[in-house]
Structures are given as C-alpha cells and as structure tokens.
Amino acid sequence: MPKLVLQELPAIEAVPPARWNALVGDDHPFLRHEFLHALEASGAVGPATGWVPRHLTLWRGEALVGLMPHYHKHHSYGEYVFDWAWAEAWERAGGRYYPKGLSAIPFTPAPGPRLALAEGVDPGEARAMLAPAWEASALSSWHLLFAEEREVEAWREARPGLLVRHGVQFQWRDRGYGDFDGFLAALTSKRRKAIRRERRLVAEQGLTLQRLEGGEIDAGAMAHFFRCYEITYLERGRHGYLNLDFFERLRRTLPEALVLIQARLHGRPVAAALCLQGARTLYGRYWGSEVMADCLHFEACYYQGIEHCLATGLTIFDPGTQGEHKLARGFAPRRLRSLHHIADPGLRAAIARFCAEERVHVDAYRRAAEQALPFRA
C-alpha cells in the first residue's frame, strides 16, 4: 500500500468537489467543498481578508484519504474563540503573534469534524503527519476550534502538550416531543405561557412566517435576505463578513442544505433568517430585519427552527453562539473545548494559567445555566 503523503493546498479548488465530499459525510454542510469554495471564490476568505488557505490533505498515490481545513490568520476576527488578549500580551513582550495557524470553518461557530479520513487510514498516523505543519513551522501558534468532543480527545491523546480552553454553547434537542405543542408541554407553565404570548405578539403585528427550502429559494429571496443580513451589521457600524456572491454560490451549489425563514408584512418580506441543515442537525446562522417588531427575532430564529426540526425529523438545533435568552426557550448549555499549540514556552505557560482560571468560571456558568432551564422536573 502506498505511504501517506501530506500536501498543503493554497485553495480548495485544487481538489475536485466529489473527492473532497466523499470524506465529509452529509451532516456537516460547513465542511463540504461547496461551502468552503464559496468562501474563497467570493473573496470572503483569502489573503485580502487575512484568511490565507493552507488546507492540509493526505494522499495515498492519487487517492485523497484525509483532509483538514487550515488557514494562516493575520488577525483573530471571525473565529468566536477569541485570543486577542494573548496576541496583545505577546506583542507587548516583543513577540510576533500573527500569522498563526487555524483549523476551523471561517465565520462559523458550529461544532463538527475538522479532520476527515477515509476508511483504513490510521488516525494516529494521520495526526502524526499533520502536526508538523504547525509544530515545525514559523507560526506562533495553532488553534483547533469547534471540533467535536471525540476529535478533541483524540488530539489530546496524540499531542498531550496542546492547551485546552473551555466554552459554552446552547443547543436544542428533540426528546420525542412530536410537535411544537409537545415541546411546550415539557416546559414549566410560566415558560409555556411566555412563549405562546411571544408567538401571539408576532401574529398580532400582522407578521406571517414562511419556510423555504432548496429550490424554493430564488435569487430575489436571497437578495432580500442579504439586505436584512447587512442591516444587522450596519447597525454596529460595519459590513458583514460575507457578501451576496457567497450566499448566491450556496444557493446554486448547495441548495439542499439551505432553509430560509421569511417574515412577511402585508405580503412583502421584511425579515429573514438563513439556516443550514445536515442529516440530523439544523444550524441557525444568519439573521436580519428591515422592521422593528416585538419578539420577531425569537420567532424567526428559534421557534421556526424548532418547528422545522420537529416537522422534518432533525434532532438537534444549533442556533449559534451567545445568549442566555436561549435558555428560556429550551436551548441547553453544552461544553465546548478548543485546542491550542503555543510555540513559545513562556507564552504557553501564561496561557495555560489563563485557561485554568477561565475554566473555573466557565464551569460555574454552565452549571448555573443548567439550573435555569425551563423544563418541568
């Protein structure tokens, strides 16, 4: 059998989509060739934006047998596990933190696989080949973000020196509710009434909601969504990370993964939320509105997603990062762990202390969040 060979690719288009996707599976749309290529081809990811692709691939002869998205980053925007303070401390001490290595999906804080391997490839051998890509380089560090827990454990076993950083994210899971009323029945009376009131308020404002999937999403619907998406960022004084070309490419090349939730007023769309879906998970990602309306965000970004899961058999709804307000709507906290290789021993020791202290607070927050869940005992 030919030996494994590591190749570092400057663009994902160097690999045919079918070869890449054969290793990825169907529950993680963000790792698919179409998603990553849309980021690069639209210009959202590339040297001009500080994301330099250096995808790591493993080959046996002409066969692609392993892949890991990898970037050289010249800043820490768009990561959601932020290390700005680490960079500032190191540069104050005379070091150079950027560029750094990053294995993650750009602008996408969604847990999923980061290393995909063909059957018959020894994971230990694969990790031993990949690690020198950052350990033997001039990079200050390497960061593995939003990987699945089993992958985090496998990397820790392969490279015990990796630092672990803890975080919290919220997810909804179907516990056999059947429909939305079944979900509500599992909540306390107070929360059940509050959610029904929020949904009623949306309707009383004349707003109706519609879910569009795949080919139902035309260019006009996507253009309207993008206007709404931009409004969310313009309210903060800047443009979004992503552009219309990116979303149009997804609409054309990955339609089966798209779920667009439109809010309409007098028959005209006025707000939109765009989700992606895999075989068992719905991922809520992008949102915006042209109108100010009470509780519309909760309806479009949470309740419509829960209804979609219950109607289609999806069992997990990942609505994105942040927000204690998700707790009151049945989204439970789950632990997330990121891994970090820090080349300099002094900086590594300081960051290790930081991560240990931070973990105490994160664990306490997660426990408090679990106590605040609105489910009946």
mmCIF file of C-alpha atoms in Angstrom:
data_model
loop_
_atom_site.group_PDB
_atom_site.id
_atom_site.type_symbol
_atom_site.label_atom_id
_atom_site.label_comp_id
_atom_site.label_asym_id
_atom_site.label_seq_id
_atom_site.Cartn_x
_atom_site.Cartn_y
_atom_site.Cartn_z
ATOM 1 C CA MET A 1 0.000 0.000 0.000
ATOM 2 C CA PRO A 2 1.422 3.459 -0.871
ATOM 3 C CA LYS A 3 2.543 5.519 2.087
ATOM 4 C CA LEU A 4 0.648 8.585 3.264
ATOM 5 C CA VAL A 5 1.805 11.869 1.730
ATOM 6 C CA LEU A 6 0.948 15.290 3.158
ATOM 7 C CA GLN A 7 0.113 18.124 0.763
ATOM 8 C CA GLU A 8 -0.681 21.695 1.778
ATOM 9 C CA LEU A 9 -3.095 23.317 -0.677
ATOM 10 C CA PRO A 10 -3.391 27.099 -1.260
ATOM 11 C CA ALA A 11 -7.007 26.790 -2.446
ATOM 12 C CA ILE A 12 -9.756 24.235 -2.059
ATOM 13 C CA GLU A 13 -10.421 24.271 -5.807
ATOM 14 C CA ALA A 14 -7.232 22.199 -6.180
ATOM 15 C CA VAL A 15 -9.361 19.189 -5.122
ATOM 16 C CA PRO A 16 -12.432 18.110 -7.149
ATOM 17 C CA PRO A 17 -15.639 18.510 -5.101
ATOM 18 C CA ALA A 18 -16.576 14.823 -5.337
ATOM 19 C CA ARG A 19 -13.231 13.715 -3.891
ATOM 20 C CA TRP A 20 -13.447 16.170 -1.000
ATOM 21 C CA ASN A 21 -17.094 15.480 -0.179
ATOM 22 C CA ALA A 22 -16.607 11.706 -0.236
ATOM 23 C CA LEU A 23 -14.716 12.076 3.063
ATOM 24 C CA VAL A 24 -17.023 14.594 4.704
ATOM 25 C CA GLY A 25 -20.441 12.929 5.014
ATOM 26 C CA ASP A 26 -23.833 14.599 4.951
ATOM 27 C CA ASP A 27 -24.431 16.077 8.411
ATOM 28 C CA HIS A 28 -21.858 18.864 8.307
ATOM 29 C CA PRO A 29 -22.542 21.263 5.427
ATOM 30 C CA PHE A 30 -19.812 23.664 6.539
ATOM 31 C CA LEU A 31 -17.047 21.159 5.808
ATOM 32 C CA ARG A 32 -18.373 20.444 2.330
ATOM 33 C CA HIS A 33 -16.408 21.587 -0.695
ATOM 34 C CA GLU A 34 -19.257 23.845 -1.849
ATOM 35 C CA PHE A 35 -19.308 25.861 1.379
ATOM 36 C CA LEU A 36 -15.548 26.323 1.671
ATOM 37 C CA HIS A 37 -15.196 27.065 -2.046
ATOM 38 C CA ALA A 38 -17.962 29.692 -1.835
ATOM 39 C CA LEU A 39 -15.989 31.443 0.908
ATOM 40 C CA GLU A 40 -12.819 31.507 -1.191
ATOM 41 C CA ALA A 41 -14.375 32.217 -4.603
ATOM 42 C CA SER A 42 -16.466 35.107 -3.249
ATOM 43 C CA GLY A 43 -13.418 36.752 -1.690
ATOM 44 C CA ALA A 44 -14.752 36.475 1.859
ATOM 45 C CA VAL A 45 -11.746 34.245 2.609
ATOM 46 C CA GLY A 46 -8.342 34.934 1.118
ATOM 47 C CA PRO A 47 -5.140 36.949 1.604
ATOM 48 C CA ALA A 48 -7.034 40.238 1.198
ATOM 49 C CA THR A 49 -9.204 39.439 4.222
ATOM 50 C CA GLY A 50 -6.457 37.935 6.379
ATOM 51 C CA TRP A 51 -7.516 34.301 5.848
ATOM 52 C CA VAL A 52 -4.817 32.554 3.799
ATOM 53 C CA PRO A 53 -5.901 28.988 2.892
ATOM 54 C CA ARG A 54 -3.353 26.293 3.689
ATOM 55 C CA HIS A 55 -5.604 23.243 3.628
ATOM 56 C CA LEU A 56 -3.934 20.054 4.840
ATOM 57 C CA THR A 57 -4.588 16.942 2.761
ATOM 58 C CA LEU A 58 -3.357 13.359 2.949
ATOM 59 C CA TRP A 59 -2.929 11.184 -0.132
ATOM 60 C CA ARG A 60 -2.205 7.576 -0.991
ATOM 61 C CA GLY A 61 -0.971 7.772 -4.530
ATOM 62 C CA GLU A 62 -3.718 9.585 -6.455
ATOM 63 C CA ALA A 63 -6.352 8.990 -3.774
ATOM 64 C CA LEU A 64 -7.354 11.718 -1.311
ATOM 65 C CA VAL A 65 -7.644 9.956 2.060
ATOM 66 C CA GLY A 66 -7.575 12.795 4.589
ATOM 67 C CA LEU A 67 -8.343 16.492 4.861
ATOM 68 C CA MET A 68 -8.378 19.296 7.384
ATOM 69 C CA PRO A 69 -9.303 22.920 6.685
ATOM 70 C CA HIS A 70 -6.383 25.097 7.683
ATOM 71 C CA TYR A 71 -5.591 28.800 7.404
ATOM 72 C CA HIS A 72 -2.800 31.181 8.194
ATOM 73 C CA LYS A 73 -4.560 34.014 10.008
ATOM 74 C CA HIS A 74 -3.335 37.605 10.219
ATOM 75 C CA HIS A 75 -5.908 38.635 12.846
ATOM 76 C CA SER A 76 -8.488 36.973 15.099
ATOM 77 C CA TYR A 77 -11.739 38.175 13.535
ATOM 78 C CA GLY A 78 -14.462 35.703 12.644
ATOM 79 C CA GLU A 79 -13.349 32.911 14.992
ATOM 80 C CA TYR A 80 -15.658 33.158 18.065
ATOM 81 C CA VAL A 81 -12.993 31.724 20.379
ATOM 82 C CA PHE A 82 -11.086 34.928 20.721
ATOM 83 C CA ASP A 83 -7.402 35.251 21.572
ATOM 84 C CA TRP A 84 -6.915 38.989 21.095
ATOM 85 C CA ALA A 85 -5.550 39.337 24.650
ATOM 86 C CA TRP A 86 -2.989 36.585 24.008
ATOM 87 C CA ALA A 87 -1.797 38.355 20.866
ATOM 88 C CA GLU A 88 -1.604 41.740 22.579
ATOM 89 C CA ALA A 89 0.384 40.348 25.519
ATOM 90 C CA TRP A 90 2.842 38.545 23.255
ATOM 91 C CA GLU A 91 3.409 41.550 21.009
ATOM 92 C CA ARG A 92 3.882 43.848 24.030
ATOM 93 C CA ALA A 93 6.629 41.441 25.102
ATOM 94 C CA GLY A 94 8.322 41.831 21.708
ATOM 95 C CA GLY A 95 6.964 38.704 20.018
ATOM 96 C CA ARG A 96 5.025 38.293 16.790
ATOM 97 C CA TYR A 97 1.714 36.510 17.193
ATOM 98 C CA TYR A 98 0.441 36.776 13.618
ATOM 99 C CA PRO A 99 0.315 34.917 11.328
ATOM 100 C CA LYS A 100 -0.998 31.979 13.313
ATOM 101 C CA GLY A 101 -2.391 28.612 12.209
ATOM 102 C CA LEU A 102 -6.101 27.903 12.464
ATOM 103 C CA SER A 103 -8.152 24.793 11.764
ATOM 104 C CA ALA A 104 -11.783 25.935 11.813
ATOM 105 C CA ILE A 105 -14.606 26.928 9.492
ATOM 106 C CA PRO A 106 -14.380 30.678 8.825
ATOM 107 C CA PHE A 107 -17.105 32.779 10.458
ATOM 108 C CA THR A 108 -18.913 29.614 11.582
ATOM 109 C CA PRO A 109 -19.058 28.700 15.293
ATOM 110 C CA ALA A 110 -20.724 25.353 14.647
ATOM 111 C CA PRO A 111 -19.307 22.165 16.205
ATOM 112 C CA GLY A 112 -18.357 19.488 13.712
ATOM 113 C CA PRO A 113 -15.487 17.365 12.414
ATOM 114 C CA ARG A 114 -12.276 19.110 11.447
ATOM 115 C CA LEU A 115 -10.242 16.087 10.351
ATOM 116 C CA ALA A 116 -11.939 13.763 7.859
ATOM 117 C CA LEU A 117 -10.308 10.441 6.962
ATOM 118 C CA ALA A 118 -11.063 7.629 4.548
ATOM 119 C CA GLU A 119 -11.694 4.131 5.858
ATOM 120 C CA GLY A 120 -8.494 2.241 6.536
ATOM 121 C CA VAL A 121 -6.420 5.316 7.394
ATOM 122 C CA ASP A 122 -4.876 5.098 10.858
ATOM 123 C CA PRO A 123 -5.988 8.261 12.731
ATOM 124 C CA GLY A 124 -2.843 8.200 14.863
ATOM 125 C CA GLU A 125 -0.620 8.113 11.803
ATOM 126 C CA ALA A 126 -2.644 10.887 10.184
ATOM 127 C CA ARG A 127 -2.327 13.193 13.198
ATOM 128 C CA ALA A 128 1.381 12.479 13.475
ATOM 129 C CA MET A 129 1.783 13.630 9.878
ATOM 130 C CA LEU A 130 -0.376 16.728 10.229
ATOM 131 C CA ALA A 131 1.081 18.131 13.464
ATOM 132 C CA PRO A 132 4.471 19.167 11.992
ATOM 133 C CA ALA A 133 2.580 21.529 9.673
ATOM 134 C CA TRP A 134 2.375 23.904 12.639
ATOM 135 C CA GLU A 135 4.840 22.482 15.172
ATOM 136 C CA ALA A 136 7.811 22.709 12.772
ATOM 137 C CA SER A 137 6.727 25.963 11.161
ATOM 138 C CA ALA A 138 7.477 29.578 11.991
ATOM 139 C CA LEU A 139 3.900 30.076 13.168
ATOM 140 C CA SER A 140 3.444 31.374 16.706
ATOM 141 C CA SER A 141 0.540 29.022 17.368
ATOM 142 C CA TRP A 142 -2.138 26.707 16.030
ATOM 143 C CA HIS A 143 -5.762 26.642 17.100
ATOM 144 C CA LEU A 144 -8.404 23.937 16.634
ATOM 145 C CA LEU A 145 -11.863 25.473 17.083
ATOM 146 C CA PHE A 146 -15.347 23.948 17.358
ATOM 147 C CA ALA A 147 -14.179 20.389 16.787
ATOM 148 C CA GLU A 148 -16.306 17.501 18.011
ATOM 149 C CA GLU A 149 -15.549 16.257 21.507
ATOM 150 C CA ARG A 150 -14.202 12.903 20.333
ATOM 151 C CA GLU A 151 -11.824 14.701 17.992
ATOM 152 C CA VAL A 152 -10.642 16.961 20.793
ATOM 153 C CA GLU A 153 -9.908 13.886 22.911
ATOM 154 C CA ALA A 154 -8.058 12.182 20.058
ATOM 155 C CA TRP A 155 -5.835 15.208 19.504
ATOM 156 C CA ARG A 156 -5.112 15.499 23.227
ATOM 157 C CA GLU A 157 -4.016 11.875 23.265
ATOM 158 C CA ALA A 158 -1.854 12.368 20.180
ATOM 159 C CA ARG A 159 -0.379 15.691 21.373
ATOM 160 C CA PRO A 160 -0.602 15.964 25.197
ATOM 161 C CA GLY A 161 1.048 19.388 25.107
ATOM 162 C CA LEU A 162 -1.966 21.037 23.493
ATOM 163 C CA LEU A 163 -3.702 23.537 25.763
ATOM 164 C CA VAL A 164 -7.443 23.152 26.329
ATOM 165 C CA ARG A 165 -9.801 26.094 26.537
ATOM 166 C CA HIS A 166 -13.389 25.631 27.725
ATOM 167 C CA GLY A 167 -16.509 27.366 26.492
ATOM 168 C CA VAL A 168 -20.295 27.016 26.466
ATOM 169 C CA GLN A 169 -22.789 26.896 23.629
ATOM 170 C CA PHE A 170 -26.534 26.276 23.588
ATOM 171 C CA GLN A 171 -28.400 23.549 21.684
ATOM 172 C CA TRP A 172 -31.960 22.329 21.412
ATOM 173 C CA ARG A 173 -32.536 18.574 21.198
ATOM 174 C CA ASP A 174 -35.692 16.689 20.345
ATOM 175 C CA ARG A 175 -36.662 14.499 23.298
ATOM 176 C CA GLY A 176 -39.512 12.827 21.476
ATOM 177 C CA TYR A 177 -41.789 15.894 21.620
ATOM 178 C CA GLY A 178 -43.701 15.023 18.454
ATOM 179 C CA ASP A 179 -44.718 18.587 17.609
ATOM 180 C CA PHE A 180 -44.371 22.118 18.965
ATOM 181 C CA ASP A 181 -47.209 21.653 21.417
ATOM 182 C CA GLY A 182 -45.438 18.551 22.709
ATOM 183 C CA PHE A 183 -42.296 20.626 23.208
ATOM 184 C CA LEU A 184 -44.254 23.278 25.074
ATOM 185 C CA ALA A 185 -45.826 20.621 27.281
ATOM 186 C CA ALA A 186 -42.366 19.720 28.547
ATOM 187 C CA LEU A 187 -41.799 23.276 29.822
ATOM 188 C CA THR A 188 -42.954 24.880 33.035
ATOM 189 C CA SER A 189 -46.308 26.598 32.880
ATOM 190 C CA LYS A 190 -44.707 30.038 33.153
ATOM 191 C CA ARG A 191 -42.392 29.500 30.177
ATOM 192 C CA ARG A 192 -45.085 27.791 28.138
ATOM 193 C CA LYS A 193 -47.350 30.817 28.530
ATOM 194 C CA ALA A 194 -44.487 33.227 27.777
ATOM 195 C CA ILE A 195 -43.615 31.504 24.506
ATOM 196 C CA ARG A 196 -47.237 31.380 23.411
ATOM 197 C CA ARG A 197 -47.531 35.089 24.205
ATOM 198 C CA GLU A 198 -44.392 35.888 22.152
ATOM 199 C CA ARG A 199 -45.723 33.983 19.151
ATOM 200 C CA ARG A 200 -49.122 35.656 19.512
ATOM 201 C CA LEU A 201 -47.484 39.106 19.583
ATOM 202 C CA VAL A 202 -45.773 38.400 16.261
ATOM 203 C CA ALA A 203 -49.084 37.450 14.657
ATOM 204 C CA GLU A 204 -50.894 40.466 16.168
ATOM 205 C CA GLN A 205 -48.393 42.760 14.433
ATOM 206 C CA GLY A 206 -49.562 41.383 11.095
ATOM 207 C CA LEU A 207 -46.441 39.291 10.512
ATOM 208 C CA THR A 208 -46.567 35.854 8.936
ATOM 209 C CA LEU A 209 -43.709 33.370 8.702
ATOM 210 C CA GLN A 210 -42.792 31.109 5.808
ATOM 211 C CA ARG A 211 -40.040 28.494 5.492
ATOM 212 C CA LEU A 212 -38.408 27.996 2.098
ATOM 213 C CA GLU A 213 -36.069 25.118 1.278
ATOM 214 C CA GLY A 214 -33.670 24.333 -1.548
ATOM 215 C CA GLY A 215 -35.096 25.231 -4.954
ATOM 216 C CA GLU A 216 -37.861 27.303 -3.362
ATOM 217 C CA ILE A 217 -35.229 29.938 -2.554
ATOM 218 C CA ASP A 218 -34.880 32.063 -5.686
ATOM 219 C CA ALA A 219 -32.438 34.877 -6.423
ATOM 220 C CA GLY A 220 -34.898 37.510 -5.238
ATOM 221 C CA ALA A 221 -35.429 35.814 -1.882
ATOM 222 C CA MET A 222 -31.683 35.507 -1.392
ATOM 223 C CA ALA A 223 -31.102 39.157 -2.347
ATOM 224 C CA HIS A 224 -33.722 40.237 0.194
ATOM 225 C CA PHE A 225 -32.169 38.045 2.851
ATOM 226 C CA PHE A 226 -28.777 39.624 2.165
ATOM 227 C CA ARG A 227 -30.188 43.126 2.646
ATOM 228 C CA CYS A 228 -31.500 42.040 6.023
ATOM 229 C CA TYR A 229 -28.189 40.372 6.926
ATOM 230 C CA GLU A 230 -26.308 43.584 6.095
ATOM 231 C CA ILE A 231 -28.658 45.638 8.273
ATOM 232 C CA THR A 232 -27.634 43.546 11.296
ATOM 233 C CA TYR A 233 -24.009 44.569 10.792
ATOM 234 C CA LEU A 234 -24.630 48.148 9.662
ATOM 235 C CA GLU A 235 -26.385 48.750 12.975
ATOM 236 C CA ARG A 236 -22.960 48.101 14.527
ATOM 237 C CA GLY A 237 -21.209 50.408 12.072
ATOM 238 C CA ARG A 238 -19.675 47.892 9.689
ATOM 239 C CA HIS A 239 -20.394 45.477 6.881
ATOM 240 C CA GLY A 240 -20.872 41.754 7.357
ATOM 241 C CA TYR A 241 -18.040 39.296 6.854
ATOM 242 C CA LEU A 242 -19.908 37.661 3.966
ATOM 243 C CA ASN A 243 -21.143 39.076 0.669
ATOM 244 C CA LEU A 244 -24.055 38.396 -1.669
ATOM 245 C CA ASP A 245 -21.807 36.416 -4.009
ATOM 246 C CA PHE A 246 -21.102 33.949 -1.202
ATOM 247 C CA PHE A 247 -24.777 33.382 -0.470
ATOM 248 C CA GLU A 248 -25.647 33.147 -4.167
ATOM 249 C CA ARG A 249 -22.969 30.487 -4.633
ATOM 250 C CA LEU A 250 -24.513 28.499 -1.777
ATOM 251 C CA ARG A 251 -27.938 28.851 -3.353
ATOM 252 C CA ARG A 252 -26.647 27.463 -6.635
ATOM 253 C CA THR A 253 -24.270 24.756 -5.424
ATOM 254 C CA LEU A 254 -25.624 23.630 -2.031
ATOM 255 C CA PRO A 255 -29.388 24.234 -2.195
ATOM 256 C CA GLU A 256 -30.284 21.063 -0.288
ATOM 257 C CA ALA A 257 -28.585 22.481 2.817
ATOM 258 C CA LEU A 258 -30.489 25.788 2.877
ATOM 259 C CA VAL A 259 -33.575 26.723 4.894
ATOM 260 C CA LEU A 260 -34.710 30.336 4.559
ATOM 261 C CA ILE A 261 -37.237 31.654 7.071
ATOM 262 C CA GLN A 262 -39.035 34.742 5.796
ATOM 263 C CA ALA A 263 -41.189 37.117 7.817
ATOM 264 C CA ARG A 264 -43.796 38.927 5.732
ATOM 265 C CA LEU A 265 -45.876 42.023 6.398
ATOM 266 C CA HIS A 266 -48.821 42.737 4.063
ATOM 267 C CA GLY A 267 -47.426 40.072 1.734
ATOM 268 C CA ARG A 268 -43.964 41.650 1.481
ATOM 269 C CA PRO A 269 -40.835 40.082 3.035
ATOM 270 C CA VAL A 270 -39.426 42.301 5.795
ATOM 271 C CA ALA A 271 -37.093 39.979 7.740
ATOM 272 C CA ALA A 272 -35.217 36.744 7.135
ATOM 273 C CA ALA A 273 -33.142 34.070 8.854
ATOM 274 C CA LEU A 274 -30.973 31.671 6.876
ATOM 275 C CA CYS A 275 -30.174 28.234 8.320
ATOM 276 C CA LEU A 276 -28.176 25.307 7.017
ATOM 277 C CA GLN A 277 -29.149 21.708 7.641
ATOM 278 C CA GLY A 278 -27.422 18.349 7.634
ATOM 279 C CA ALA A 279 -28.728 14.824 8.047
ATOM 280 C CA ARG A 280 -29.733 15.347 11.691
ATOM 281 C CA THR A 281 -28.854 18.927 12.651
ATOM 282 C CA LEU A 282 -30.245 22.371 11.840
ATOM 283 C CA TYR A 283 -27.755 25.217 12.122
ATOM 284 C CA GLY A 284 -29.157 28.710 12.659
ATOM 285 C CA ARG A 285 -26.608 31.196 11.345
ATOM 286 C CA TYR A 286 -27.650 34.497 9.745
ATOM 287 C CA TRP A 287 -30.455 36.960 10.518
ATOM 288 C CA GLY A 288 -31.643 40.465 9.792
ATOM 289 C CA SER A 289 -34.781 42.609 9.707
ATOM 290 C CA GLU A 290 -35.989 45.748 7.966
ATOM 291 C CA VAL A 291 -38.580 46.408 10.669
ATOM 292 C CA MET A 292 -38.697 46.714 14.444
ATOM 293 C CA ALA A 293 -41.170 44.133 15.696
ATOM 294 C CA ASP A 294 -41.651 42.663 19.152
ATOM 295 C CA CYS A 295 -40.451 39.056 19.502
ATOM 296 C CA LEU A 296 -39.818 38.617 15.756
ATOM 297 C CA HIS A 297 -36.211 37.554 16.347
ATOM 298 C CA PHE A 298 -37.327 34.803 18.731
ATOM 299 C CA GLU A 299 -39.945 33.577 16.256
ATOM 300 C CA ALA A 300 -37.727 33.581 13.165
ATOM 301 C CA CYS A 301 -34.501 32.387 14.741
ATOM 302 C CA TYR A 302 -35.733 29.923 17.394
ATOM 303 C CA TYR A 303 -39.365 28.821 17.209
ATOM 304 C CA GLN A 304 -39.453 28.373 13.437
ATOM 305 C CA GLY A 305 -36.247 26.333 13.657
ATOM 306 C CA ILE A 306 -37.686 24.083 16.366
ATOM 307 C CA GLU A 307 -40.833 23.590 14.287
ATOM 308 C CA HIS A 308 -38.719 22.738 11.238
ATOM 309 C CA CYS A 309 -36.775 20.118 13.197
ATOM 310 C CA LEU A 310 -39.939 18.526 14.535
ATOM 311 C CA ALA A 311 -41.528 18.503 11.073
ATOM 312 C CA THR A 312 -38.525 17.007 9.257
ATOM 313 C CA GLY A 313 -37.009 14.628 11.817
ATOM 314 C CA LEU A 314 -33.910 16.661 12.594
ATOM 315 C CA THR A 315 -32.957 16.024 16.215
ATOM 316 C CA ILE A 316 -30.565 18.878 17.024
ATOM 317 C CA PHE A 317 -30.894 22.636 16.537
ATOM 318 C CA ASP A 318 -27.693 24.652 16.938
ATOM 319 C CA PRO A 319 -28.784 28.321 16.878
ATOM 320 C CA GLY A 320 -25.308 29.914 17.045
ATOM 321 C CA THR A 321 -23.220 31.454 19.779
ATOM 322 C CA GLN A 322 -24.024 33.509 22.855
ATOM 323 C CA GLY A 323 -27.240 34.361 24.577
ATOM 324 C CA GLU A 324 -28.726 33.430 27.923
ATOM 325 C CA HIS A 325 -32.067 34.253 26.282
ATOM 326 C CA LYS A 326 -31.777 30.870 24.546
ATOM 327 C CA LEU A 327 -32.085 29.113 27.916
ATOM 328 C CA ALA A 328 -35.629 30.318 28.489
ATOM 329 C CA ARG A 329 -36.559 28.836 25.104
ATOM 330 C CA GLY A 330 -35.304 25.334 25.792
ATOM 331 C CA PHE A 331 -31.740 25.509 24.477
ATOM 332 C CA ALA A 332 -29.481 23.671 26.926
ATOM 333 C CA PRO A 333 -25.838 24.544 27.609
ATOM 334 C CA ARG A 334 -23.195 22.173 26.308
ATOM 335 C CA ARG A 335 -19.468 22.174 26.862
ATOM 336 C CA LEU A 336 -17.170 23.175 24.040
ATOM 337 C CA ARG A 337 -13.421 22.769 24.075
ATOM 338 C CA SER A 338 -10.824 24.268 21.770
ATOM 339 C CA LEU A 339 -7.179 23.207 21.490
ATOM 340 C CA HIS A 340 -4.134 25.447 21.213
ATOM 341 C CA HIS A 341 -0.498 24.812 20.344
ATOM 342 C CA ILE A 342 1.670 27.693 21.583
ATOM 343 C CA ALA A 343 5.228 27.582 20.318
ATOM 344 C CA ASP A 344 6.965 29.808 22.885
ATOM 345 C CA PRO A 345 7.326 28.123 26.316
ATOM 346 C CA GLY A 346 6.879 31.367 28.249
ATOM 347 C CA LEU A 347 3.749 32.399 26.412
ATOM 348 C CA ARG A 348 2.449 28.864 26.648
ATOM 349 C CA ALA A 349 2.829 28.846 30.445
ATOM 350 C CA ALA A 350 0.965 32.149 30.778
ATOM 351 C CA ILE A 351 -1.880 30.989 28.540
ATOM 352 C CA ALA A 352 -2.108 27.682 30.412
ATOM 353 C CA ARG A 353 -2.682 29.626 33.654
ATOM 354 C CA PHE A 354 -5.284 31.770 31.955
ATOM 355 C CA CYS A 355 -7.157 28.745 30.593
ATOM 356 C CA ALA A 356 -7.141 27.043 34.002
ATOM 357 C CA GLU A 357 -8.562 30.144 35.707
ATOM 358 C CA GLU A 358 -11.095 30.729 32.943
ATOM 359 C CA ARG A 359 -12.330 27.151 33.154
ATOM 360 C CA VAL A 360 -13.440 27.632 36.770
ATOM 361 C CA HIS A 361 -15.732 30.477 35.721
ATOM 362 C CA VAL A 362 -16.970 28.704 32.580
ATOM 363 C CA ASP A 363 -17.855 25.558 34.530
ATOM 364 C CA ALA A 364 -19.727 27.615 37.133
ATOM 365 C CA TYR A 365 -21.606 29.427 34.369
ATOM 366 C CA ARG A 366 -22.595 26.161 32.710
ATOM 367 C CA ARG A 367 -23.891 24.733 35.980
ATOM 368 C CA ALA A 368 -25.925 27.887 36.641
ATOM 369 C CA ALA A 369 -27.295 27.756 33.093
ATOM 370 C CA GLU A 370 -28.395 24.157 33.546
ATOM 371 C CA GLN A 371 -30.272 25.142 36.704
ATOM 372 C CA ALA A 372 -32.085 27.873 34.753
ATOM 373 C CA LEU A 373 -33.534 25.579 32.088
ATOM 374 C CA PRO A 374 -37.346 25.872 31.961
ATOM 375 C CA PHE A 375 -38.208 22.199 31.697
ATOM 376 C CA ARG A 376 -40.574 20.617 34.191
ATOM 377 C CA ALA A 377 -38.919 18.417 36.774
#
